[in-house]
Tab-separated table of C-alpha atoms in Angstrom:
chain	number	residue	atom	x	y	z
A	669	UNK	CA	-2.869	-26.534	6.659
A	670	UNK	CA	-3.950	-23.745	9.018
A	671	UNK	CA	-5.662	-24.589	12.261
A	672	UNK	CA	-9.377	-23.946	12.141
A	673	UNK	CA	-11.012	-21.567	14.560
A	674	UNK	CA	-8.023	-19.312	15.144
A	675	UNK	CA	-9.290	-15.961	16.467
A	676	UNK	CA	-6.392	-14.170	14.837
A	677	UNK	CA	-6.930	-15.750	11.403
A	678	UNK	CA	-10.673	-15.146	11.534
A	679	UNK	CA	-9.948	-11.538	12.409
A	680	UNK	CA	-7.672	-11.157	9.391
A	681	UNK	CA	-10.134	-12.827	7.034
A	682	UNK	CA	-12.988	-10.660	8.304
A	683	UNK	CA	-10.918	-7.526	7.797
A	684	UNK	CA	-10.057	-8.496	4.237
A	685	UNK	CA	-13.686	-9.348	3.496
A	686	UNK	CA	-14.843	-5.943	4.722
A	687	UNK	CA	-12.005	-4.155	2.942
A	688	UNK	CA	-12.914	-5.513	-0.472
A	689	UNK	CA	-16.636	-4.875	-0.046
A	690	UNK	CA	-16.491	-1.371	-1.489
A	691	UNK	CA	-19.450	0.772	-2.453
A	692	UNK	CA	-21.201	0.500	-5.808
A	693	UNK	CA	-19.212	2.413	-8.397
A	694	UNK	CA	-18.644	2.614	-12.147
A	695	UNK	CA	-15.627	2.594	-14.409
A	696	UNK	CA	-14.123	5.921	-15.434
A	697	UNK	CA	-15.549	6.332	-18.964
A	698	UNK	CA	-12.372	7.737	-20.521
A	699	UNK	CA	-10.264	4.649	-19.816
A	700	UNK	CA	-9.039	3.270	-23.139
A	701	UNK	CA	-7.543	-0.052	-22.062
A	702	UNK	CA	-10.112	-2.798	-21.426
A	703	UNK	CA	-7.455	-4.655	-19.418
A	704	UNK	CA	-6.857	-1.710	-17.066
A	705	UNK	CA	-5.546	-2.538	-13.617
A	706	UNK	CA	-4.798	0.001	-10.904
A	707	UNK	CA	-1.207	-1.121	-10.494
A	708	UNK	CA	1.999	0.238	-11.967
A	709	UNK	CA	4.651	-1.814	-10.173
A	710	UNK	CA	4.362	-5.607	-10.648
A	711	UNK	CA	4.489	-7.215	-7.208
A	712	UNK	CA	4.548	-10.794	-8.500
A	713	UNK	CA	4.438	-12.806	-11.719
A	714	UNK	CA	2.532	-15.999	-12.665
A	715	UNK	CA	5.716	-18.018	-12.160
A	716	UNK	CA	6.007	-16.914	-8.503
A	717	UNK	CA	4.920	-19.408	-5.845
A	718	UNK	CA	1.544	-18.183	-4.468
A	719	UNK	CA	2.503	-18.914	-0.857
A	720	UNK	CA	6.001	-17.415	-0.934
A	721	UNK	CA	6.456	-13.677	-0.534
A	722	UNK	CA	8.270	-11.906	-3.370
A	723	UNK	CA	10.992	-9.327	-2.594
A	724	UNK	CA	8.762	-6.571	-3.998
A	725	UNK	CA	5.826	-7.615	-1.830
A	726	UNK	CA	8.102	-7.642	1.207
A	727	UNK	CA	9.396	-4.124	0.505
A	728	UNK	CA	5.864	-2.740	0.214
A	729	UNK	CA	4.632	-4.528	3.327
A	730	UNK	CA	7.578	-3.000	5.176
A	731	UNK	CA	6.705	0.421	3.774
A	732	UNK	CA	3.160	0.134	5.128
A	733	UNK	CA	4.494	-1.280	8.405
A	734	UNK	CA	6.730	1.774	8.817
A	735	UNK	CA	3.719	4.095	8.603
A	736	UNK	CA	2.128	2.553	11.706
A	737	UNK	CA	3.927	4.768	14.284
A	738	UNK	CA	2.856	7.939	12.454
A	739	UNK	CA	-0.750	6.757	12.256
A	740	UNK	CA	-0.732	5.669	15.885
A	741	UNK	CA	0.678	9.024	17.024
A	742	UNK	CA	-2.029	11.014	15.254
A	743	UNK	CA	-4.763	8.616	16.358
A	744	UNK	CA	-3.702	8.982	20.004
A	745	UNK	CA	-4.175	12.746	19.782
A	746	UNK	CA	-7.652	12.541	18.230
A	747	UNK	CA	-9.765	14.159	20.942
A	748	UNK	CA	-12.996	13.288	19.122
A	749	UNK	CA	-12.528	9.604	20.008
A	750	UNK	CA	-12.995	8.435	23.619
A	751	UNK	CA	-10.046	6.433	24.996
A	752	UNK	CA	-8.080	7.294	21.864
A	753	UNK	CA	-4.759	6.002	23.200
A	754	UNK	CA	-6.098	2.483	23.772
A	755	UNK	CA	-7.878	2.409	20.434
A	756	UNK	CA	-4.767	3.705	18.659
A	757	UNK	CA	-2.795	0.851	20.189
A	758	UNK	CA	-5.497	-1.603	19.079
A	759	UNK	CA	-5.225	-0.248	15.539
A	760	UNK	CA	-1.436	-0.510	15.524
A	761	UNK	CA	-1.397	-4.076	16.826
A	762	UNK	CA	-4.133	-5.330	14.542
A	763	UNK	CA	-2.736	-3.791	11.367
A	764	UNK	CA	0.751	-5.069	12.217
A	765	UNK	CA	-0.630	-8.591	12.755
A	766	UNK	CA	-2.380	-8.578	9.395
A	767	UNK	CA	0.775	-7.403	7.630
A	768	UNK	CA	2.734	-10.147	9.396
A	769	UNK	CA	0.121	-12.658	8.259
A	770	UNK	CA	0.664	-11.617	4.648
A	771	UNK	CA	4.418	-11.945	5.179
A	772	UNK	CA	4.026	-15.555	6.316
A	773	UNK	CA	1.742	-16.491	3.445
A	774	UNK	CA	0.745	-13.935	0.772
A	775	UNK	CA	-2.151	-16.183	-0.288
A	776	UNK	CA	-3.442	-16.734	3.244
A	777	UNK	CA	-6.618	-14.746	2.653
A	778	UNK	CA	-7.603	-16.509	-0.549
A	779	UNK	CA	-6.759	-13.621	-2.862
A	780	UNK	CA	-3.641	-11.743	-3.949
A	781	UNK	CA	-2.912	-8.613	-1.986
A	782	UNK	CA	-1.838	-5.306	-3.500
A	783	UNK	CA	-1.392	-1.668	-2.513
A	784	UNK	CA	-5.104	-0.933	-2.812
A	785	UNK	CA	-5.969	-3.728	-0.394
A	786	UNK	CA	-3.258	-2.845	2.126
A	787	UNK	CA	-4.336	0.813	2.163
A	788	UNK	CA	-8.004	-0.138	2.437
A	789	UNK	CA	-7.295	-2.470	5.350
A	790	UNK	CA	-5.521	0.331	7.187
A	791	UNK	CA	-8.451	2.696	6.708
A	792	UNK	CA	-10.972	0.019	7.650
A	793	UNK	CA	-9.234	-0.815	10.927
A	794	UNK	CA	-9.048	2.873	11.853
A	795	UNK	CA	-12.771	3.245	11.205
A	796	UNK	CA	-13.584	0.159	13.252
A	797	UNK	CA	-11.755	1.750	16.176
A	798	UNK	CA	-13.833	4.926	15.767
A	799	UNK	CA	-11.240	7.102	13.999
A	800	UNK	CA	-12.716	9.117	11.130
A	801	UNK	CA	-9.953	11.596	10.275
A	802	UNK	CA	-6.820	11.354	12.419
A	803	UNK	CA	-4.930	13.935	10.339
A	804	UNK	CA	-7.616	16.628	10.540
A	805	UNK	CA	-5.683	18.887	12.933
A	806	UNK	CA	-2.544	18.963	10.822
A	807	UNK	CA	-4.586	19.396	7.638
A	808	UNK	CA	-6.388	22.392	9.140
A	809	UNK	CA	-3.067	23.991	10.120
A	810	UNK	CA	-1.471	23.380	6.723
A	811	UNK	CA	-4.574	24.631	4.898
A	812	UNK	CA	-4.556	27.859	6.920
A	813	UNK	CA	-0.841	28.362	6.259
A	814	UNK	CA	-1.230	27.740	2.541
A	815	UNK	CA	-4.268	30.019	2.261
A	816	UNK	CA	-2.202	32.870	3.743
A	817	UNK	CA	0.399	32.362	0.967
A	818	UNK	CA	-2.014	31.883	-1.942
A	819	UNK	CA	-2.223	35.528	-3.028
A	820	UNK	CA	1.549	35.963	-3.156
A	821	UNK	CA	2.051	32.721	-5.119
A	822	UNK	CA	-0.554	33.806	-7.692
A	823	UNK	CA	0.993	37.281	-8.019
A	824	UNK	CA	4.411	35.755	-8.671
A	825	UNK	CA	2.952	33.489	-11.362
A	826	UNK	CA	0.995	36.298	-13.009
A	827	UNK	CA	4.119	38.449	-13.155
A	828	UNK	CA	5.763	35.980	-15.555
A	829	UNK	CA	4.858	37.306	-19.023
A	830	UNK	CA	6.268	34.443	-21.101
A	831	UNK	CA	3.509	31.805	-21.250
A	832	UNK	CA	5.897	28.869	-21.446
A	833	UNK	CA	7.930	30.066	-18.476
A	834	UNK	CA	4.734	30.747	-16.530
A	835	UNK	CA	3.508	27.211	-17.207
A	836	UNK	CA	6.844	25.777	-16.061
A	837	UNK	CA	6.600	27.817	-12.857
A	838	UNK	CA	3.090	26.477	-12.260
A	839	UNK	CA	4.301	22.902	-12.825
A	840	UNK	CA	7.174	23.432	-10.405
A	841	UNK	CA	4.617	24.723	-7.909
A	842	UNK	CA	2.660	21.468	-8.235
A	843	UNK	CA	5.794	19.461	-7.496
A	844	UNK	CA	6.706	21.679	-4.547
A	845	UNK	CA	3.226	21.431	-3.073
A	846	UNK	CA	3.121	17.678	-3.559
A	847	UNK	CA	5.986	17.217	-1.078
A	848	UNK	CA	3.492	17.710	1.786
A	849	UNK	CA	2.633	14.027	2.143
A	850	UNK	CA	2.055	12.284	5.447
A	851	UNK	CA	2.194	8.919	3.687
A	852	UNK	CA	5.962	9.353	3.301
A	853	UNK	CA	7.413	8.703	6.750
A	854	UNK	CA	10.488	10.936	6.411
A	855	UNK	CA	8.430	13.850	5.147
A	856	UNK	CA	5.900	13.393	7.933
A	857	UNK	CA	8.728	13.825	10.413
A	858	UNK	CA	9.934	17.006	8.671
A	859	UNK	CA	6.514	18.593	8.790
A	860	UNK	CA	5.967	17.646	12.410
A	861	UNK	CA	9.118	19.594	13.318
A	862	UNK	CA	9.229	22.820	11.374
A	863	UNK	CA	7.283	22.637	8.149
A	864	UNK	CA	8.790	23.485	4.775
A	865	UNK	CA	9.226	26.682	2.775
A	866	UNK	CA	7.167	26.570	-0.408
A	867	UNK	CA	9.215	29.066	-2.410
A	868	UNK	CA	12.498	27.452	-1.412
A	869	UNK	CA	11.132	24.051	-2.394
A	870	UNK	CA	10.137	25.350	-5.851
A	871	UNK	CA	13.704	26.543	-6.387
A	872	UNK	CA	15.353	23.412	-5.035
A	873	UNK	CA	13.636	20.653	-6.996
A	874	UNK	CA	16.023	18.031	-8.336
A	875	UNK	CA	17.512	19.330	-11.605
A	876	UNK	CA	16.087	18.394	-14.987
A	877	UNK	CA	15.869	16.170	-16.850
A	878	UNK	CA	13.506	14.483	-14.412
A	879	UNK	CA	13.027	10.722	-14.472
A	880	UNK	CA	9.984	11.110	-16.734
A	881	UNK	CA	10.148	14.577	-18.251
A	882	UNK	CA	7.491	15.478	-20.822
A	883	UNK	CA	7.420	19.123	-19.740
A	884	UNK	CA	8.572	20.418	-23.128
A	885	UNK	CA	5.936	18.342	-24.924
A	886	UNK	CA	3.270	19.633	-22.547
A	887	UNK	CA	4.452	23.224	-23.016
A	888	UNK	CA	4.230	22.766	-26.791
A	889	UNK	CA	0.680	21.409	-26.526
A	890	UNK	CA	-0.219	24.231	-24.120
A	891	UNK	CA	0.891	26.773	-26.715
A	892	UNK	CA	-1.244	25.423	-29.569
A	893	UNK	CA	-4.418	24.039	-28.037
A	894	UNK	CA	-7.005	24.883	-25.411
A	895	UNK	CA	-8.800	22.048	-23.646
A	896	UNK	CA	-12.535	22.540	-23.220
A	897	UNK	CA	-12.917	20.422	-20.067
A	898	UNK	CA	-10.174	19.294	-17.713
A	899	UNK	CA	-10.594	16.693	-14.941
A	900	UNK	CA	-7.959	16.880	-12.196
A	901	UNK	CA	-7.792	14.073	-9.635
A	902	UNK	CA	-6.244	15.985	-6.747
A	903	UNK	CA	-4.074	14.735	-3.892
A	904	UNK	CA	-3.079	16.342	-0.590
A	905	UNK	CA	-4.375	19.170	1.566
A	906	UNK	CA	-2.283	22.221	2.379
A	907	UNK	CA	0.344	23.483	-0.047
A	908	UNK	CA	-0.397	20.712	-2.540
A	909	UNK	CA	-3.953	21.703	-3.393
A	910	UNK	CA	-3.806	25.406	-2.477
A	911	UNK	CA	-0.385	26.514	-3.738
A	912	UNK	CA	0.178	23.828	-6.372
A	913	UNK	CA	-3.068	22.771	-8.024
A	914	UNK	CA	-5.283	25.840	-7.565
A	915	UNK	CA	-2.925	28.332	-9.279
A	916	UNK	CA	-2.615	25.838	-12.146
A	917	UNK	CA	-6.406	25.360	-12.281
A	918	UNK	CA	-6.864	29.149	-12.192
A	919	UNK	CA	-4.600	29.455	-15.233
A	920	UNK	CA	-6.710	26.881	-17.068
A	921	UNK	CA	-9.851	28.833	-16.169
A	922	UNK	CA	-8.249	32.016	-17.471
A	923	UNK	CA	-7.583	30.223	-20.770
A	924	UNK	CA	-11.269	29.289	-21.086
A	925	UNK	CA	-11.265	25.682	-19.867
A	926	UNK	CA	-13.922	24.209	-17.627
A	927	UNK	CA	-12.090	22.624	-14.692
A	928	UNK	CA	-13.386	19.796	-12.493
A	929	UNK	CA	-11.408	19.067	-9.341
A	930	UNK	CA	-12.101	15.480	-8.262
A	931	UNK	CA	-11.414	14.949	-4.557
A	932	UNK	CA	-11.794	12.024	-2.160
A	933	UNK	CA	-15.181	11.234	-0.690
A	934	UNK	CA	-13.755	10.274	2.724
A	935	UNK	CA	-10.560	11.173	4.623
A	936	UNK	CA	-7.398	9.196	3.995
A	937	UNK	CA	-3.966	10.329	5.156
A	938	UNK	CA	-3.753	14.088	4.530
A	939	UNK	CA	-5.586	13.900	1.199
A	940	UNK	CA	-8.048	16.721	0.686
A	941	UNK	CA	-11.685	15.624	0.743
A	942	UNK	CA	-14.572	16.829	-1.375
A	943	UNK	CA	-16.128	18.682	1.577
A	944	UNK	CA	-12.811	20.268	2.591
A	945	UNK	CA	-12.106	21.442	-0.938
A	946	UNK	CA	-15.482	23.161	-1.183
A	947	UNK	CA	-14.625	25.056	2.003
A	948	UNK	CA	-11.145	25.967	0.750
A	949	UNK	CA	-12.488	27.364	-2.517
A	950	UNK	CA	-15.176	29.282	-0.648
A	951	UNK	CA	-12.520	30.860	1.574
A	952	UNK	CA	-10.290	31.866	-1.334
A	953	UNK	CA	-13.021	33.340	-3.549
A	954	UNK	CA	-13.873	37.025	-3.312
A	955	UNK	CA	-17.385	38.479	-3.102
A	956	UNK	CA	-17.743	38.285	-6.886
A	957	UNK	CA	-16.860	34.590	-6.951
A	958	UNK	CA	-13.387	35.076	-8.401
A	959	UNK	CA	-10.001	33.587	-7.610
A	960	UNK	CA	-7.697	36.584	-7.765
A	961	UNK	CA	-9.638	38.182	-10.604
A	962	UNK	CA	-10.494	34.977	-12.468
A	963	UNK	CA	-14.113	33.824	-12.512
A	964	UNK	CA	-14.868	30.437	-10.960
A	965	UNK	CA	-18.113	29.960	-12.890
A	966	UNK	CA	-16.393	27.166	-14.848
A	967	UNK	CA	-14.859	25.548	-11.764
A	968	UNK	CA	-16.596	22.488	-10.320
A	969	UNK	CA	-15.709	20.415	-7.264
A	970	UNK	CA	-16.640	16.756	-7.683
A	971	UNK	CA	-16.689	13.729	-5.439
A	972	UNK	CA	-14.435	11.063	-6.957
A	973	UNK	CA	-15.986	8.330	-4.807
A	974	UNK	CA	-12.508	7.376	-3.580
A	975	UNK	CA	-11.436	6.912	0.038
A	976	UNK	CA	-7.776	5.927	-0.370
A	977	UNK	CA	-4.453	7.688	-1.095
A	978	UNK	CA	-4.334	5.629	-4.312
A	979	UNK	CA	-7.147	5.277	-6.841
A	980	UNK	CA	-8.694	2.485	-8.886
A	981	UNK	CA	-10.270	4.151	-11.924
A	982	UNK	CA	-12.414	1.105	-12.586
A	983	UNK	CA	-14.417	2.192	-9.518
A	984	UNK	CA	-15.304	5.894	-9.377
A	985	UNK	CA	-18.440	7.791	-8.440
A	986	UNK	CA	-21.327	8.150	-10.875
A	987	UNK	CA	-20.892	11.918	-10.501
A	988	UNK	CA	-17.327	12.057	-11.791
A	989	UNK	CA	-18.106	9.477	-14.477
A	990	UNK	CA	-20.928	11.647	-15.834
A	991	UNK	CA	-18.825	14.814	-15.713
A	992	UNK	CA	-15.905	13.148	-17.474
A	993	UNK	CA	-17.701	11.911	-20.575
A	994	UNK	CA	-16.787	14.955	-22.684
A	995	UNK	CA	-13.501	15.901	-21.002
A	996	UNK	CA	-10.486	16.294	-23.279
A	997	UNK	CA	-7.719	16.341	-20.641
A	998	UNK	CA	-7.385	14.120	-17.565
A	999	UNK	CA	-4.777	14.926	-14.929
A	1000	UNK	CA	-3.756	12.520	-12.169
A	1001	UNK	CA	-1.746	14.322	-9.513
A	1002	UNK	CA	0.302	12.823	-6.725
A	1003	UNK	CA	2.381	9.692	-6.318
A	1004	UNK	CA	-0.485	7.426	-5.241
A	1005	UNK	CA	-2.774	8.328	-8.131
A	1006	UNK	CA	-0.327	9.407	-10.827
A	1007	UNK	CA	2.507	6.909	-10.346
A	1008	UNK	CA	1.761	3.941	-8.093
A	1009	UNK	CA	-1.616	3.050	-9.606
A	1010	UNK	CA	-2.023	4.855	-12.936
A	1011	UNK	CA	1.315	5.790	-14.505
A	1012	UNK	CA	0.605	3.596	-17.535
A	1013	UNK	CA	-3.182	4.040	-17.651
A	1014	UNK	CA	-4.359	4.918	-21.142
A	1015	UNK	CA	-7.196	7.323	-21.875
A	1016	UNK	CA	-9.419	8.257	-24.794
A	1017	UNK	CA	-8.289	11.866	-24.416
A	1018	UNK	CA	-5.084	13.711	-23.542
A	1019	UNK	CA	-3.679	12.857	-20.122
A	1020	UNK	CA	-1.096	14.182	-17.701
A	1021	UNK	CA	0.403	12.301	-14.748
A	1022	UNK	CA	2.336	14.618	-12.443
A	1023	UNK	CA	3.902	13.730	-9.108
A	1024	UNK	CA	7.026	13.639	-6.980
A	1025	UNK	CA	8.775	10.343	-6.181
A	1026	UNK	CA	8.672	10.093	-2.376
A	1027	UNK	CA	9.061	6.378	-1.666
A	1028	UNK	CA	12.399	4.571	-2.160
A	1029	UNK	CA	10.442	1.623	-3.560
A	1030	UNK	CA	9.022	3.817	-6.335
A	1031	UNK	CA	12.417	5.381	-6.997
A	1032	UNK	CA	13.969	1.927	-7.359
A	1033	UNK	CA	11.272	0.829	-9.820
A	1034	UNK	CA	11.655	3.974	-11.947
A	1035	UNK	CA	15.451	4.049	-11.654
A	1036	UNK	CA	15.178	7.570	-10.291
A	1037	UNK	CA	16.457	9.734	-7.496
A	1038	UNK	CA	14.353	10.090	-4.354
A	1039	UNK	CA	12.272	13.289	-4.702
A	1040	UNK	CA	12.685	13.137	-8.465
A	1041	UNK	CA	9.771	14.414	-10.539
A	1042	UNK	CA	7.421	12.749	-12.991
A	1043	UNK	CA	5.490	14.631	-15.656
A	1044	UNK	CA	4.092	12.222	-18.233
A	1045	UNK	CA	2.008	13.742	-21.012
A	1046	UNK	CA	0.155	11.574	-23.529
A	1047	UNK	CA	-1.667	13.242	-26.386
A	1048	UNK	CA	-4.446	11.579	-28.354
């Protein structure tokens, strides 16, 4: 039995209590499975001892533990927070202690832990220390760089006359853009040194067939149908949203679809937020409200209600729930949304999960190569 009155244990329990007290939200109306859970990889089974850590739980705790130096580094340089270095150290120590507590006893807080909880705890501790958006500087730089390349990327796509080949190029662009992910420690180090060439990345994706490769099925559907309303749950700032998703969304607009881009309410990692995406679109549009000659009258930016790099579709904003009711294609982009939490989510309409595999733990689960690609298309 644990000793009562421990400051450390009370601290952990308080953090968990705050982390699970999320804002009022509603279920995404297009979910088809009543037993939906925002979890793809099983961390434990009913036969596992509740107080003994499973190997999968240990690997994911270690993954989150390995992100602490990157978070601490960016928190220390946040000039908007007084005494940032001390507060960054407080964050690092407290989050590490909580992870260690889960290692000792995964049931120590009275409820099972999962990726959603571990991510929410990390964000909550940062906020308690006064940090609102520790990756803002690097996001601003990457957004500016990507904006300068947007026109050329669109021209290259438009120059491809064959519709199937153009779609494949757009899909490859989504994968290439999705590499920019500060939640993957190795990639964070690459970007901190010298960035990454977008065009080179498009050409150097791992060869097909990818670990989940429904590209041909999606190309076939693309050739015979036109979706009236498409919801895209977007992922990262920089090349991901600007050079990957926006050219793809522009192509959908050109085909007559209404497109809703659902972005995070609050900052998390380098994920693009609702407010940032509005600014990005405003910057890219011309005086007539067009994206490189394509009207944006059917393009909407929506607040998903999410504040994590993963997403639980049983808890989204009322806004995105209302907009989604008559959508006929849902797209979940990025590893956190499209693989780690929703790879097997079923919908009442067509769906596309598209992401790059950037964590060894995910690669092991899928039996894939690191930096392999996932494009999973399900047609209703």
